[in-house]
Coordinates of C-alpha atoms (C1' of nucleotides) in Angstrom, one line a residue:
Chain A
M1 CA -37.8 26.5 224.0
A2 CA -34.2 25.1 223.6
Y3 CA -34.7 21.3 222.8
S4 CA -34.1 17.7 223.6
K5 CA -32.3 17.1 226.8
K6 CA -32.0 13.5 225.8
E7 CA -28.2 13.6 225.1
E8 CA -27.5 14.8 228.5
F9 CA -28.4 11.3 230.1
P10 CA -26.0 8.3 230.3
D11 CA -25.5 6.5 227.2
Q12 CA -26.8 3.2 228.6
D13 CA -30.1 4.8 229.6
L14 CA -30.3 6.5 226.3
R15 CA -30.0 3.4 224.2
L16 CA -32.4 1.5 226.3
A17 CA -34.9 4.2 226.0
E18 CA -34.6 4.0 222.1
I19 CA -35.3 0.3 222.0
A20 CA -38.2 0.9 224.4
K21 CA -39.4 3.5 221.9
A22 CA -39.2 1.1 219.2
L23 CA -41.6 -1.1 221.2
S24 CA -43.8 1.7 222.2
H25 CA -46.5 1.2 219.4
P26 CA -48.8 -1.9 219.2
A27 CA -48.3 -2.0 215.5
R28 CA -44.7 -2.7 216.0
I29 CA -45.2 -5.2 218.6
K30 CA -47.7 -7.1 216.4
I31 CA -45.3 -6.9 213.5
L32 CA -42.6 -8.7 215.6
R33 CA -45.2 -11.3 216.6
I34 CA -46.1 -11.9 213.1
L35 CA -42.4 -12.2 211.9
N36 CA -41.8 -14.7 214.5
Q37 CA -44.9 -16.7 213.9
M38 CA -44.3 -16.9 210.1
N39 CA -40.5 -16.9 210.4
S40 CA -40.3 -14.2 207.7
C41 CA -42.8 -12.1 205.8
M42 CA -43.0 -9.8 202.8
V43 CA -44.3 -6.2 203.6
G44 CA -47.6 -7.2 201.6
G45 CA -48.2 -10.0 204.1
L46 CA -47.9 -7.7 207.0
V47 CA -50.1 -5.0 205.4
E48 CA -52.8 -7.7 205.2
Q49 CA -52.6 -8.5 208.8
L50 CA -52.6 -5.0 210.1
P51 CA -55.4 -2.4 210.2
I52 CA -53.2 0.4 208.9
S53 CA -52.1 1.4 205.4
Q54 CA -49.1 0.3 203.4
S55 CA -47.2 3.5 203.8
T56 CA -47.8 3.5 207.6
V57 CA -46.6 -0.2 207.8
S58 CA -43.4 0.9 205.8
Q59 CA -42.8 3.7 208.4
H60 CA -43.0 1.3 211.4
L61 CA -40.8 -1.3 209.6
T62 CA -38.2 1.6 209.2
E63 CA -38.3 2.2 213.0
L64 CA -37.9 -1.5 213.8
R65 CA -35.1 -1.6 211.3
K66 CA -33.3 1.4 212.9
A67 CA -33.6 0.0 216.2
G68 CA -31.9 -3.1 214.8
L69 CA -34.7 -5.4 215.9
I70 CA -35.6 -6.7 212.3
I71 CA -33.7 -7.3 209.1
G72 CA -35.0 -6.6 205.6
E73 CA -33.7 -8.6 202.7
I74 CA -34.5 -7.4 199.2
D75 CA -35.9 -10.4 197.0
G76 CA -36.6 -9.3 193.4
P77 CA -39.2 -6.4 193.8
K78 CA -40.2 -7.7 197.3
V79 CA -38.5 -7.2 200.6
C80 CA -38.5 -10.1 203.0
Y81 CA -38.4 -9.2 206.6
C82 CA -37.4 -11.2 209.7
I83 CA -36.5 -10.7 213.2
N84 CA -33.0 -10.1 214.2
K85 CA -32.6 -12.7 216.8
E86 CA -29.2 -11.5 217.8
Q87 CA -30.2 -8.0 218.5
L88 CA -33.3 -9.3 220.2
T89 CA -31.1 -11.4 222.6
K90 CA -29.2 -8.2 223.4
T91 CA -32.3 -6.3 224.0
K92 CA -33.7 -8.9 226.3
K93 CA -30.4 -8.9 228.2
A94 CA -30.4 -5.0 228.4
F95 CA -34.1 -5.1 229.9
D96 CA -33.1 -7.8 232.3
R97 CA -30.2 -5.7 233.4
L98 CA -32.5 -2.7 233.9
F99 CA -34.9 -4.7 235.9
S100 CA -32.4 -6.2 238.2
G101 CA -30.5 -3.0 238.4
I102 CA -33.8 -1.5 239.6
G103 CA -34.3 -4.3 242.4
C104 CA -36.8 -6.3 240.5
C105 CA -36.8 -9.9 241.5
Chain B
M1 CA -56.2 12.6 209.1
A2 CA -58.5 10.4 211.1
Y3 CA -56.6 9.5 214.3
S4 CA -54.9 6.7 216.4
K5 CA -55.5 3.3 215.2
K6 CA -53.8 2.1 218.4
E7 CA -57.1 0.6 219.9
E8 CA -57.3 -1.6 216.9
F9 CA -54.7 -3.8 218.1
P10 CA -54.8 -6.7 220.7
D11 CA -55.0 -5.5 224.2
Q12 CA -52.1 -7.3 225.2
D13 CA -49.9 -5.6 222.5
L14 CA -51.4 -2.2 223.4
R15 CA -50.7 -2.6 227.2
L16 CA -47.1 -3.6 226.6
A17 CA -46.7 -0.7 224.3
E18 CA -47.9 1.7 226.9
I19 CA -45.4 0.3 229.4
A20 CA -42.5 0.5 226.8
K21 CA -43.6 4.1 226.2
A22 CA -43.2 4.8 229.9
L23 CA -39.6 3.5 229.5
S24 CA -39.0 5.4 226.3
H25 CA -37.2 8.5 227.7
P26 CA -33.9 8.3 229.4
A27 CA -35.0 10.6 232.1
R28 CA -37.6 8.2 233.2
I29 CA -35.0 5.2 233.1
K30 CA -32.7 7.4 235.3
I31 CA -35.5 8.2 237.7
L32 CA -36.2 4.5 238.1
R33 CA -32.5 3.8 238.8
I34 CA -32.2 6.7 241.3
L35 CA -35.4 5.5 243.1
N36 CA -34.0 2.0 243.5
Q37 CA -30.4 3.3 244.5
M38 CA -31.9 5.5 247.1
N39 CA -34.8 3.3 248.0
S40 CA -37.0 6.2 247.9
C41 CA -36.7 10.0 247.2
M42 CA -38.4 13.3 247.3
V43 CA -39.0 15.1 244.1
G44 CA -36.4 17.8 245.1
G45 CA -33.7 15.2 245.4
L46 CA -34.7 13.9 241.9
V47 CA -34.5 17.3 240.4
E48 CA -31.0 17.9 241.9
Q49 CA -29.9 14.6 240.0
L50 CA -31.4 15.4 236.7
P51 CA -30.5 17.9 234.0
I52 CA -34.1 19.2 233.5
S53 CA -36.4 21.5 235.3
Q54 CA -38.6 20.8 238.2
S55 CA -41.8 21.1 236.2
T56 CA -40.4 18.7 233.6
V57 CA -39.4 16.1 236.2
S58 CA -43.0 16.3 237.7
Q59 CA -44.4 15.5 234.1
H60 CA -42.1 12.5 233.9
L61 CA -43.1 11.4 237.3
T62 CA -46.8 11.6 236.2
E63 CA -46.1 9.2 233.5
L64 CA -44.3 6.7 235.6
R65 CA -47.1 6.9 238.1
K66 CA -49.8 6.4 235.3
A67 CA -47.9 3.3 234.1
G68 CA -48.0 2.1 237.7
L69 CA -44.1 1.8 237.8
I70 CA -43.8 4.3 240.7
I71 CA -45.9 5.3 243.8
G72 CA -45.8 8.6 245.4
E73 CA -46.7 9.1 249.1
I74 CA -47.5 12.5 250.4
D75 CA -45.3 13.4 253.3
G76 CA -46.3 16.9 254.6
P77 CA -45.6 19.3 252.0
K78 CA -43.2 16.9 250.2
V79 CA -43.9 13.9 248.1
C80 CA -41.9 10.7 248.6
Y81 CA -41.6 8.5 245.3
C82 CA -40.5 4.9 245.4
I83 CA -40.6 2.1 242.9
N84 CA -43.7 -0.1 242.6
K85 CA -41.9 -3.4 242.9
E86 CA -45.0 -5.5 242.2
Q87 CA -46.0 -3.8 239.1
L88 CA -42.3 -3.9 238.1
T89 CA -42.2 -7.7 238.5
K90 CA -45.2 -7.9 236.4
T91 CA -43.7 -5.7 233.8
K92 CA -40.6 -7.9 233.7
K93 CA -42.8 -10.9 233.2
A94 CA -44.5 -9.2 230.3
F95 CA -41.4 -8.3 228.6
D96 CA -40.1 -12.0 229.1
R97 CA -43.4 -13.2 227.7
L98 CA -43.0 -10.9 224.6
F99 CA -39.4 -11.9 224.0
S100 CA -40.0 -15.7 224.3
G101 CA -43.2 -15.2 222.3
I102 CA -40.9 -13.6 219.7
G103 CA -38.6 -16.5 219.6
C104 CA -35.9 -15.1 221.7
C105 CA -33.7 -17.5 223.6
Chain C
dT1 C1' -39.8 -1.3 175.5
dC2 C1' -43.9 -1.0 178.4
dC3 C1' -46.8 -2.7 182.0
dT4 C1' -47.5 -4.5 186.5
dT5 C1' -46.2 -5.4 191.2
dA6 C1' -44.0 -4.4 195.6
dT7 C1' -42.2 -1.2 198.5
dA8 C1' -40.2 3.2 200.0
dT9 C1' -40.4 8.2 200.2
dC10 C1' -42.7 12.7 199.9
dG11 C1' -46.0 16.0 201.2
dT12 C1' -49.0 17.0 204.5
dA13 C1' -52.3 17.2 208.5
dT14 C1' -53.3 16.2 213.1
dA15 C1' -51.8 14.3 217.7
dT16 C1' -48.7 13.7 221.1
dT17 C1' -44.4 14.7 223.6
dT18 C1' -40.9 17.3 225.6
dA19 C1' -39.5 21.4 227.6
dC20 C1' -39.9 25.8 230.3
dG21 C1' -41.5 29.6 233.2
dA22 C1' -45.4 31.1 235.8
dT23 C1' -48.9 30.2 238.9
dA24 C1' -51.8 27.5 242.0
dT25 C1' -52.0 24.5 246.0
dA26 C1' -50.9 22.5 250.3
dC27 C1' -48.7 22.2 254.2
dA28 C1' -45.2 23.9 258.2
dA29 C1' -43.3 27.1 260.8
dT30 C1' -43.0 31.7 262.7
Chain D
dA1 C1' -52.2 35.6 259.6
dT2 C1' -48.0 35.5 257.0
dT3 C1' -44.2 33.5 255.1
dG4 C1' -41.6 29.9 253.0
dT5 C1' -40.9 25.5 250.9
dA6 C1' -42.4 21.6 248.0
dT7 C1' -44.9 20.0 244.2
dA8 C1' -48.4 20.0 240.6
dT9 C1' -50.7 22.1 237.2
dC10 C1' -51.4 25.6 233.5
dG11 C1' -50.2 27.9 229.3
dT12 C1' -47.6 27.6 225.6
dA13 C1' -43.8 26.6 222.0
dA14 C1' -41.1 23.6 219.5
dA15 C1' -40.3 18.8 218.2
dT16 C1' -41.5 14.3 217.1
dA17 C1' -45.0 10.7 216.0
dT18 C1' -48.7 8.9 213.5
dA19 C1' -51.5 8.4 209.7
dC20 C1' -52.9 8.8 204.9
dG21 C1' -52.6 9.3 199.8
dA22 C1' -49.7 10.2 196.1
dT23 C1' -45.7 9.6 193.8
dA24 C1' -41.1 7.6 192.9
dT25 C1' -38.2 3.7 192.4
dA26 C1' -36.8 -0.9 191.3
dA27 C1' -37.3 -5.3 189.4
dG28 C1' -39.8 -8.9 186.8
dG29 C1' -42.6 -10.3 183.0
dA30 C1' -45.3 -9.5 178.5

DNA sequence: TCCTTATATCGTATATTTACGATATACAAT
DNA sequence: ATTGTATATCGTAAATATACGATATAAGGA
């Protein structure tokens, strides 16, 4: 088949869908919760608290980073991840706009 | 590989991830917007306003229905879809809880 | 320099999603 | 009864996501 019609939808809807996709796996939601709870965390600390392998955790972190929801700072041989609060605030507002734009009280 | 670790995550995170997944395609977000704008709409009306085929629209509607975000009422040979405002309100609250539980202001 | 540690990336297998056309179903109207 | 209309479902192909182990990379310490 000819593929991915996603680009044919309004930009606003596409961007919101992308953020929703970043939130569409329980591991990624859990990661956000852990990062908030601990303020920041090394990858190893996350791996310890998740039932998935290091390489899979790394993949999920990459997706959260691409969506702008987290930031990773290199700290020697380690990488320290934390939540991107600014982007998260924007995301919350985008969802709020969607819900109110959809007649949600 | 052995598959889907999703069940190994907290129920709350899993349910929120499922709703996020329902919102993770621009066609489904557009459908919600159209349904709100028109109050309710037959499938044919949606197909006219979307750049995808009837069968694909039907698949997206099934996913939104499974997530509880829309309701379809049979009306003769047609089906009339509308937003499930009750569920949408719950969804909004679930996202709000996530965001505040994540340190979002 | 060599070893250890931490993380990312590669290669790969399987599952799921997205998309379409074709077909089935369900009802209304003739 | 037959025809037409609306929608869902089936079959299928391609794309993407999920998961892992193995390997590469990068930095610190011996």
